[in-house]
Coordinates of C-alpha atoms in Angstrom, one line a residue:
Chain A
X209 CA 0.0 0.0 0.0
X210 CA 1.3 3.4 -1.1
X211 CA 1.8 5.8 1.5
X212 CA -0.7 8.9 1.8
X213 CA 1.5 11.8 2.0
X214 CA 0.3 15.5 1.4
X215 CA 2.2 17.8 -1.1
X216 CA 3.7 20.7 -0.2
X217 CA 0.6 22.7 -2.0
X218 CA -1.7 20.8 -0.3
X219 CA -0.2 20.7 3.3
X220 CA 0.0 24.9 2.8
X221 CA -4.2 24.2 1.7
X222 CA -4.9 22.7 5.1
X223 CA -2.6 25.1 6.9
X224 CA -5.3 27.6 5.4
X225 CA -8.5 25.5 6.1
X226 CA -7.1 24.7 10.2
X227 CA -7.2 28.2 10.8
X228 CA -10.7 29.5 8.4
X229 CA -12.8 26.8 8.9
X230 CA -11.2 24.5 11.4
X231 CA -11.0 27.8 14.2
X232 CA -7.7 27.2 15.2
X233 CA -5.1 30.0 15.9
X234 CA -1.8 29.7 15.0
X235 CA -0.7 30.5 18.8
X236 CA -2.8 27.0 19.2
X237 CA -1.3 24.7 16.3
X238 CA 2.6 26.0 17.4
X239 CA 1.9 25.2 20.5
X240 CA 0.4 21.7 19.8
X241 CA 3.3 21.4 16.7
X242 CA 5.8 22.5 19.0
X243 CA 4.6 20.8 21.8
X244 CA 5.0 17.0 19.3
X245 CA 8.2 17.8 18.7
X246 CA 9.6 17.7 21.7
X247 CA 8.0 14.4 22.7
X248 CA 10.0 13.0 19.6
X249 CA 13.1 14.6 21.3
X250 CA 11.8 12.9 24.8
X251 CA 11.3 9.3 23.0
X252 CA 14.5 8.8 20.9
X253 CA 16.9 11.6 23.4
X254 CA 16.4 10.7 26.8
X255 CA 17.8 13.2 29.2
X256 CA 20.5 10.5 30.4
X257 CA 22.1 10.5 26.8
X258 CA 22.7 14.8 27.6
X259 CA 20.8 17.2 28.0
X260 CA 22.1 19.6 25.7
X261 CA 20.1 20.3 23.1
X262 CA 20.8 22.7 20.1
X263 CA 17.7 24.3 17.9
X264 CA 18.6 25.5 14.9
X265 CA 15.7 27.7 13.4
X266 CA 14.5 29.3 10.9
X267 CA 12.8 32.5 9.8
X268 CA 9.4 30.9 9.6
X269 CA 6.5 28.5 11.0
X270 CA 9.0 26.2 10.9
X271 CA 11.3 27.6 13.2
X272 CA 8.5 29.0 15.3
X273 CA 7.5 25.3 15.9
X274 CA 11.4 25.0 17.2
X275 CA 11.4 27.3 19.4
X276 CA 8.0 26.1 21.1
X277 CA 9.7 22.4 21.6
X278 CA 12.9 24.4 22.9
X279 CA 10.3 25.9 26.0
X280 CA 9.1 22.4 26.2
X281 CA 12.6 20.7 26.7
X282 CA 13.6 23.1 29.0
X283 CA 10.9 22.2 31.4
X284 CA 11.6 18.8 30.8
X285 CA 15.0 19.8 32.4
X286 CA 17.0 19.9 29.1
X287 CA 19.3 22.7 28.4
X288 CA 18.6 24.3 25.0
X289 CA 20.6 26.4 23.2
X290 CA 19.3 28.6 20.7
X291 CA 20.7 29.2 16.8
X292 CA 17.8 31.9 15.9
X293 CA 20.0 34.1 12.8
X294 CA 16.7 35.4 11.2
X295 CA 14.8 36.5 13.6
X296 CA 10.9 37.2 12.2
X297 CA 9.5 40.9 13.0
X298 CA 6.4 38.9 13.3
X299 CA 4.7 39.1 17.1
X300 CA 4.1 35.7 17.7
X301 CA 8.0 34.6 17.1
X302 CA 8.9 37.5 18.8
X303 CA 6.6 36.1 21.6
X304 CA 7.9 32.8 21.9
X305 CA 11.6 34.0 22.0
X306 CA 10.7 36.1 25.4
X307 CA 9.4 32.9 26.2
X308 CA 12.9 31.3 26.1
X309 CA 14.9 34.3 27.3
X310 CA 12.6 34.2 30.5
X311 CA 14.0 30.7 30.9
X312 CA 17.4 31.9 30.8
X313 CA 17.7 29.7 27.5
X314 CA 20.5 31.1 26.0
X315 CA 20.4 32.4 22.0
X316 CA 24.0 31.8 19.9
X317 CA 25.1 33.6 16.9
X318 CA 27.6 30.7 15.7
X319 CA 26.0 27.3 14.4
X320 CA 29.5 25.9 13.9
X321 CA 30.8 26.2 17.6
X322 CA 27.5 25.5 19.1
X323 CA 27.8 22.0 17.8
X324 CA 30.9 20.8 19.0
X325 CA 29.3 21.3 22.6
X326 CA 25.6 19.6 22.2
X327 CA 24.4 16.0 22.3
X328 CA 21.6 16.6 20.0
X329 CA 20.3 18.6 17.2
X330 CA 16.9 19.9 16.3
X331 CA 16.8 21.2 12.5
X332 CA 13.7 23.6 12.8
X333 CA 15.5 25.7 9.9
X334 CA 13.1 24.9 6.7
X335 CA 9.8 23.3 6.4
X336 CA 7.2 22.4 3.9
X337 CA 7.0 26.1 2.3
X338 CA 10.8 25.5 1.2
X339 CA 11.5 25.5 -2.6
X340 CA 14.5 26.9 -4.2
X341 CA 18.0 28.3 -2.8
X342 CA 19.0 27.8 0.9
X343 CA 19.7 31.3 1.5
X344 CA 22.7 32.7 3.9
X345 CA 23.4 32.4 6.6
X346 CA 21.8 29.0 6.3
X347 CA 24.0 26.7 3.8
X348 CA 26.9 26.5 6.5
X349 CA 24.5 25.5 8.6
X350 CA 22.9 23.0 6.4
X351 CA 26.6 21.9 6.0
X352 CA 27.2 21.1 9.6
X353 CA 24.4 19.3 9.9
X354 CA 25.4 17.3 6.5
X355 CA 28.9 16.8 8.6
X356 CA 28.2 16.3 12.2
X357 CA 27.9 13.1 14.0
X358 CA 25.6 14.6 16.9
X359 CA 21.9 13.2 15.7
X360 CA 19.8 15.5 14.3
X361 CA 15.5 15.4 14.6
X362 CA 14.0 17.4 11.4
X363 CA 11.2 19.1 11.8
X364 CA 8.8 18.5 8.9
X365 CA 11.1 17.6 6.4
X366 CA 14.9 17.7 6.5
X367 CA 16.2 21.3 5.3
X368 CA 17.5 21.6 2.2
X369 CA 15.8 18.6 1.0
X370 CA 12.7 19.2 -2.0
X371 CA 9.7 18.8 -0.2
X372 CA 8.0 16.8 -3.1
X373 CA 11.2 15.0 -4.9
X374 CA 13.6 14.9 -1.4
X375 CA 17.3 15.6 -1.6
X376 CA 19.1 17.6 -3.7
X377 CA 20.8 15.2 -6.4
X378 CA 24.5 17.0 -5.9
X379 CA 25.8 19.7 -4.2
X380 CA 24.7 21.1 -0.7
X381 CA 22.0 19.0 1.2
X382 CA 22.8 15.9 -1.0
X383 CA 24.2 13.8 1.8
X384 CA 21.9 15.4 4.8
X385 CA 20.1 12.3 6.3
X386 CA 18.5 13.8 9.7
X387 CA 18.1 10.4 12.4
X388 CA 15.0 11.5 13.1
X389 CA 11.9 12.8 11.6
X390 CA 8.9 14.7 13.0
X391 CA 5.5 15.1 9.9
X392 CA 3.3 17.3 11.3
X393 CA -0.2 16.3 10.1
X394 CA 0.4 14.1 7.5
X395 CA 3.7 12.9 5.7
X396 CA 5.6 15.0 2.9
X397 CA 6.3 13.4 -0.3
X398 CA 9.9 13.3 0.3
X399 CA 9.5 10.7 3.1
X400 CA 10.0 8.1 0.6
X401 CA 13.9 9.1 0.5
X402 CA 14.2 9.0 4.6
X403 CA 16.0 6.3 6.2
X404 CA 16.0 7.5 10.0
X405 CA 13.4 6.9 12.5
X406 CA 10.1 8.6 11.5
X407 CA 7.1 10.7 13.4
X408 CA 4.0 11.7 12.9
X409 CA 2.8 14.6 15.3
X410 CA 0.1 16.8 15.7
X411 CA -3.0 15.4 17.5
X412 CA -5.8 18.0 16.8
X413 CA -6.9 17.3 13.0
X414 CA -10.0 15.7 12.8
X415 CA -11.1 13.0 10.9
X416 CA -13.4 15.1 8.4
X417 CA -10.7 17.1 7.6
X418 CA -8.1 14.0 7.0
X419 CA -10.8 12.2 4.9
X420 CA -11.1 15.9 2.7
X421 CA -7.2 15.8 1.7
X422 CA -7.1 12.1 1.7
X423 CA -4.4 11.0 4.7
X424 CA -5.0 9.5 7.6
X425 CA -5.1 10.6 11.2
X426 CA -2.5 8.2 12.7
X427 CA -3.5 6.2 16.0
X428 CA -1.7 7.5 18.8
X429 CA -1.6 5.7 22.0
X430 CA -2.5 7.1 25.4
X431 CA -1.8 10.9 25.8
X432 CA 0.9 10.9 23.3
X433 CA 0.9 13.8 20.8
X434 CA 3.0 12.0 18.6
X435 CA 3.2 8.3 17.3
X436 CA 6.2 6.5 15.3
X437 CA 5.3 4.7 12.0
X438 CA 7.9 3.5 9.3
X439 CA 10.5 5.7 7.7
X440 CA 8.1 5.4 4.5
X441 CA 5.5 5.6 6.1
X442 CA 3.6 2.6 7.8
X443 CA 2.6 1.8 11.7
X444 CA 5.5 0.2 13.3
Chain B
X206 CA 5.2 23.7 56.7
X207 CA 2.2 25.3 55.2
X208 CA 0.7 25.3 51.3
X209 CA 2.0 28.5 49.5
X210 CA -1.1 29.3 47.8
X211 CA -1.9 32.0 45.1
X212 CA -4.9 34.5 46.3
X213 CA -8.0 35.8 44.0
X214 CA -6.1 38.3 43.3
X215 CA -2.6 37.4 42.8
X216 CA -3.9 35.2 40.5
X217 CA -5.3 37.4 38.3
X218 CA -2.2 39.3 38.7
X219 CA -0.4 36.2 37.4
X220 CA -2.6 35.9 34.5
X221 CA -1.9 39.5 33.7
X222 CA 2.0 39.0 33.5
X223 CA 2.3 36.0 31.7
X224 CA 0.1 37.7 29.1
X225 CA 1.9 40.9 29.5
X226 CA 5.6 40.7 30.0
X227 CA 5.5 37.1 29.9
X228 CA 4.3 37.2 26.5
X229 CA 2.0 34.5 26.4
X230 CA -1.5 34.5 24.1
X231 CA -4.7 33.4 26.0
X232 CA -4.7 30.8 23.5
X233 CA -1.4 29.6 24.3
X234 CA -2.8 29.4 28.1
X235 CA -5.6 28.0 27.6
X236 CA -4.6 25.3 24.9
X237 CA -1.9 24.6 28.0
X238 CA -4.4 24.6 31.0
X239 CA -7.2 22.4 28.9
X240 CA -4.5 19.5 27.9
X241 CA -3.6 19.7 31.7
X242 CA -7.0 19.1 32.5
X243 CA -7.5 16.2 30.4
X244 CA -4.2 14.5 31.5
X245 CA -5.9 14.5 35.0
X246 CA -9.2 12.9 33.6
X247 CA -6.8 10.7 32.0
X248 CA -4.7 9.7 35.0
X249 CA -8.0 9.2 37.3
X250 CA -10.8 8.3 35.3
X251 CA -9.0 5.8 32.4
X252 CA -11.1 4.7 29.3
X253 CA -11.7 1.2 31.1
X254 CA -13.9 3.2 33.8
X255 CA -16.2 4.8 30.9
X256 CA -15.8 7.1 28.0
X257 CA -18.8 9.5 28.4
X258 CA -17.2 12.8 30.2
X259 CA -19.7 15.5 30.3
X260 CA -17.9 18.7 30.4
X261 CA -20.2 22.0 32.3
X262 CA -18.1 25.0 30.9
X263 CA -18.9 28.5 32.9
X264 CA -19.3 32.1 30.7
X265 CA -15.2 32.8 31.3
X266 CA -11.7 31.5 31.2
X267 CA -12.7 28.4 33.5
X268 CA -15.4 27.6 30.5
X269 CA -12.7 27.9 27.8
X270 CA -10.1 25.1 29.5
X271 CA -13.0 22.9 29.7
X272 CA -13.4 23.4 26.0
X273 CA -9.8 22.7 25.1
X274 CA -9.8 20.2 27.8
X275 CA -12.8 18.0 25.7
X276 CA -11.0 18.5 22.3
X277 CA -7.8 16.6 24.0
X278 CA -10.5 13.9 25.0
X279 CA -11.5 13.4 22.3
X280 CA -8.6 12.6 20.4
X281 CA -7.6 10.4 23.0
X282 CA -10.6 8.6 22.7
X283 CA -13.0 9.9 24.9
X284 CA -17.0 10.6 24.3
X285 CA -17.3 14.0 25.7
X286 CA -20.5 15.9 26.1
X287 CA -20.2 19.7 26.8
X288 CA -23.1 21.8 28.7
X289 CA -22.5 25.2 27.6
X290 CA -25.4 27.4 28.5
X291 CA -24.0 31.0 28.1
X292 CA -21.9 31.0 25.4
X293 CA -19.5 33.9 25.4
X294 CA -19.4 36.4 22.6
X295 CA -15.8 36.0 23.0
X296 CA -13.9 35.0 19.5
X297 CA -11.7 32.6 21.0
X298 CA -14.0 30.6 23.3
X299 CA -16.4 30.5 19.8
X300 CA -13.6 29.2 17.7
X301 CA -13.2 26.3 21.0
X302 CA -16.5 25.6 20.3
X303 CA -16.3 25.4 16.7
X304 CA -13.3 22.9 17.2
X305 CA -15.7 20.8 19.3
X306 CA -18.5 20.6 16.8
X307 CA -16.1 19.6 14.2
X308 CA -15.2 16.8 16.3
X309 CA -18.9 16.1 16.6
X310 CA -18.6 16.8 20.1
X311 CA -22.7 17.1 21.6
X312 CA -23.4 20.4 23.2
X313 CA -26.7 19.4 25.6
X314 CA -29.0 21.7 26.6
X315 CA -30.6 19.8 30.0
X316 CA -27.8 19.8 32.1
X317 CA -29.7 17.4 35.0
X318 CA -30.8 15.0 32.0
X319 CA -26.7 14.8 31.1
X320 CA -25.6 13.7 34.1
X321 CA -28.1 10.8 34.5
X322 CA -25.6 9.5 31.3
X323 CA -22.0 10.1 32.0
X324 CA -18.8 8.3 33.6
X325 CA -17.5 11.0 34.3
X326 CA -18.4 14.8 34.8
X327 CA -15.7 18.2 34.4
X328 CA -16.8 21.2 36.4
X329 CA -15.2 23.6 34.6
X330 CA -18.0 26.7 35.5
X331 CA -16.4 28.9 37.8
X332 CA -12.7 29.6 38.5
X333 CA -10.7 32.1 40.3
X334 CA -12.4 34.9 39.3
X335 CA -15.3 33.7 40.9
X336 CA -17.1 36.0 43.6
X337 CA -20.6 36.5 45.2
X338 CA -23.6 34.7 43.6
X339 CA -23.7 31.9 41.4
X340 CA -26.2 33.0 38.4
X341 CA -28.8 31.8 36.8
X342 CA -28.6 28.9 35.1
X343 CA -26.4 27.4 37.3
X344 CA -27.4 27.1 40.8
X345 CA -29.6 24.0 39.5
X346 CA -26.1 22.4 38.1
X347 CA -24.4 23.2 41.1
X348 CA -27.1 21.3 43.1
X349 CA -26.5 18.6 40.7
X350 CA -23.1 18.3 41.3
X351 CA -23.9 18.4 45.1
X352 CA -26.4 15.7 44.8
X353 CA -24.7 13.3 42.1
X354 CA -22.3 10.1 42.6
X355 CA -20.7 9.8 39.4
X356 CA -16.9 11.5 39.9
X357 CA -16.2 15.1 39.1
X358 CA -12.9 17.0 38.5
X359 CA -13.4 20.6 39.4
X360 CA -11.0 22.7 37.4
X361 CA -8.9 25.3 39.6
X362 CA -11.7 25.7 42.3
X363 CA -15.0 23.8 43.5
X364 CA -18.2 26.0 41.8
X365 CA -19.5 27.7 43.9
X366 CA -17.0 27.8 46.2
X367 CA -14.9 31.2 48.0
X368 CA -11.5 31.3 46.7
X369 CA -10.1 32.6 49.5
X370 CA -12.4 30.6 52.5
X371 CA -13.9 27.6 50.6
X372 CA -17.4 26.4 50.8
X373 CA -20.2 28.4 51.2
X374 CA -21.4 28.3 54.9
X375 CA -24.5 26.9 54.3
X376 CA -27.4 26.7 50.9
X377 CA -26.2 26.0 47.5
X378 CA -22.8 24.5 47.2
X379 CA -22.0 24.0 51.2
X380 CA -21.9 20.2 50.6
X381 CA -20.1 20.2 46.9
X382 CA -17.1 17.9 47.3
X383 CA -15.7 17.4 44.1
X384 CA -13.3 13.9 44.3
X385 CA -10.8 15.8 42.2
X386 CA -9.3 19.3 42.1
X387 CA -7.1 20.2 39.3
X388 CA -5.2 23.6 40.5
X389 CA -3.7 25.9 37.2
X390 CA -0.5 27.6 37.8
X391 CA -0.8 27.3 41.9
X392 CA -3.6 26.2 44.3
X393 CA -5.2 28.9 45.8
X394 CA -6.5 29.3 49.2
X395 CA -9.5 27.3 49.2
X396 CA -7.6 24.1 48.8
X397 CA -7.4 24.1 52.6
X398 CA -10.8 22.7 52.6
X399 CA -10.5 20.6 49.8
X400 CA -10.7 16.5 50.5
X401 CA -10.4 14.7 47.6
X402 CA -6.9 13.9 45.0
X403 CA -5.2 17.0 43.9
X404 CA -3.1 18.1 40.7
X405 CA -1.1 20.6 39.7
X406 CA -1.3 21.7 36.2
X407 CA 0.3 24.3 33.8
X408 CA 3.9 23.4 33.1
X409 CA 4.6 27.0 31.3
X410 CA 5.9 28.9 34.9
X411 CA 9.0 30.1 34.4
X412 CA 10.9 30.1 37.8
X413 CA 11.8 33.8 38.0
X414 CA 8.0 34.6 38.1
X415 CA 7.3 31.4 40.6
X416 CA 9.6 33.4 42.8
X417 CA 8.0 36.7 42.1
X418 CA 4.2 35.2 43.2
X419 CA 6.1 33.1 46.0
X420 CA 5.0 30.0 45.0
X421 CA 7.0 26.7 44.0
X422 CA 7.2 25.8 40.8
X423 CA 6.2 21.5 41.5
X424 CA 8.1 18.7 40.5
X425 CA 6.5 17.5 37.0
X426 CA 8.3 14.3 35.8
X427 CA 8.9 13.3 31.9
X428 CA 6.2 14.4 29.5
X429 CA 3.7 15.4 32.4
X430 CA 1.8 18.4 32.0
X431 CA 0.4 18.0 35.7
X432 CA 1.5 16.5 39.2
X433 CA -0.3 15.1 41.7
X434 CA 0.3 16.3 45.6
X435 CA -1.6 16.1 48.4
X436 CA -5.2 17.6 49.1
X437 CA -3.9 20.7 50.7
X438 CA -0.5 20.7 48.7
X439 CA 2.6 18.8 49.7
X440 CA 3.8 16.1 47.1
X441 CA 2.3 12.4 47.5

């Protein structure tokens, strides 16, 4: 059975339809997006493996999402750093950064250093809006993350990577394979390229609105926001 | 040693920091406070004891956790029934509401006729804001509550109840015991009179403004969004 996934136009569609129709704020869905993300970083990075965790994200909803795990973690009792180079004039981000600096989380200007001294990685930098360039001061960062042995949890879809058609075929991004990876929603088309443990978060979409763009609401156990199927796509 | 508890009206103070320099939304909050309400139906009412939660949701903030509070029961499998008799003009509690009826979530009109059909009943009416007389329609639910044996969770303070002294002295309310108390942010004063198993819910305090209210952030473990202590506060 071929896996459902939802294309990068129609994953922006029901981004649209959540908060028309469906009622929901974006405050609300960051917050639960957020919020499955750092679950995934609970499940597969354990606070006894390190605590040290180091968001990388990015000028958008996708880096937004980062920083709302970050709050999370850090009352699980991680310690997360920061990499925040774009910083959005929009209200909201600029909300959930006060977040973090009220938790003394502390905000770094170089990617490179930051990852010599973190046990984990979270790439919050690009998700499925990306198309095109990787634009500075992101493809050293992309690069690091291509290079690093620290493991890395994407957010949506490994940066870089073609939403639709997955990795770039040469050049930067070609050999980025993340360990782990969050969907929110539904599955990207790119997931059939992924070869790392694989996620599927976001517990508030309803079953009306799966059936109307044809995925499936996974089944999550218990009080879990989140629920780990196969790197394609399948329940474990 | 005795409970630090948080008064009427340093609640409200509270409330108006973390939405003012804290930078928190009301949606953030409240999407917050209503999953830490359902983890507590969760944790003492599992699905083996019943799935049908009706859900009594006051005019104000207490209403609108209840709201978010039956959306997370939902997903996790949950019937929930919500009595919502004054619906607030308010844009976000309308868009909870909305989320409920795509869900296909009951609203019920006969609040005494609900109850005769539930495992398990939320008493999310009045919270800390609460003062004086309890208005028309609810004096007839609060006798309910009074009078029923199916479980209830009150959410942040009995109904009816005084924050700062507890139950009404005699008349409507003086024997309402709920067997649960779920206390957002910080118990407040009435909790001294309170009998029954007793949370702690909100994991979004930063320490600094703990320190500031002189209350103690409590111990959450792993993923919890709530912890239980003990009727009048200590940890169990």
């Amino acid at each position: 059975m071929a896996l459902k996934t939802l294309s990068a136009k129609a994953a922006a569609a029901l981004d649209k339809e959540l908060m028309s129709t469906g009622a929901f704020s974006i405050d609300q869905l960051m917050e639960l997006a957020g919020l499955s993300v750092s679950q995934v970083i609970y499940r597969v990075h354990p606070l006894d493996k390190g605590s040290r965790v180091l968001v990388a994200c990015g000028p958008g909803n996708n880096g937004g999402d980062g920083l709302v795990a970050a709050r999370h973690l850090r009352h699980y009792g991680y310690q997360p750093t920061i990499y925040y180079p774009k910083r959005s004039k929009n209200e909201l981000y600029q909300r959930l950064a006060k977040q973090l600096e009220d938790l003394e989380v502390p905000f770094v200007e170089d990617f490179s250093s930051a990852v010599k001294s973190t046990d984990h990685i979270v790439d919050a930098i690009f998700g499925f809006s990306f198309s095109g360039e990787v634009r500075e001061p992101f493809p050293a960062v992309i690069k690091a993350l291509e290079e690093t042995n620290i493991p890395v949890t994407s957010v949506d879809a490994p940066s870089s990577w073609n939403i639709e058609d997955g990795p770039p075929k040469s050049g930067l991004g070609s050999s980025f394979m993340p360990d782990f990876l969050v969907s929110l929603t539904a599955p990207k088309p790119l997931v059939k390229h992924f070869k790392g443990r694989h996620f599927v978060g976001g517990r508030f979409v309803s079953p009306s609105i799966a059936k109307k763009y044809d995925f499936e609401v996974p089944k999550y156990e218990g009080l879990d926001q989140i629920v780990e199927i196969s790197p394609n796509g399948q329940k474990l």
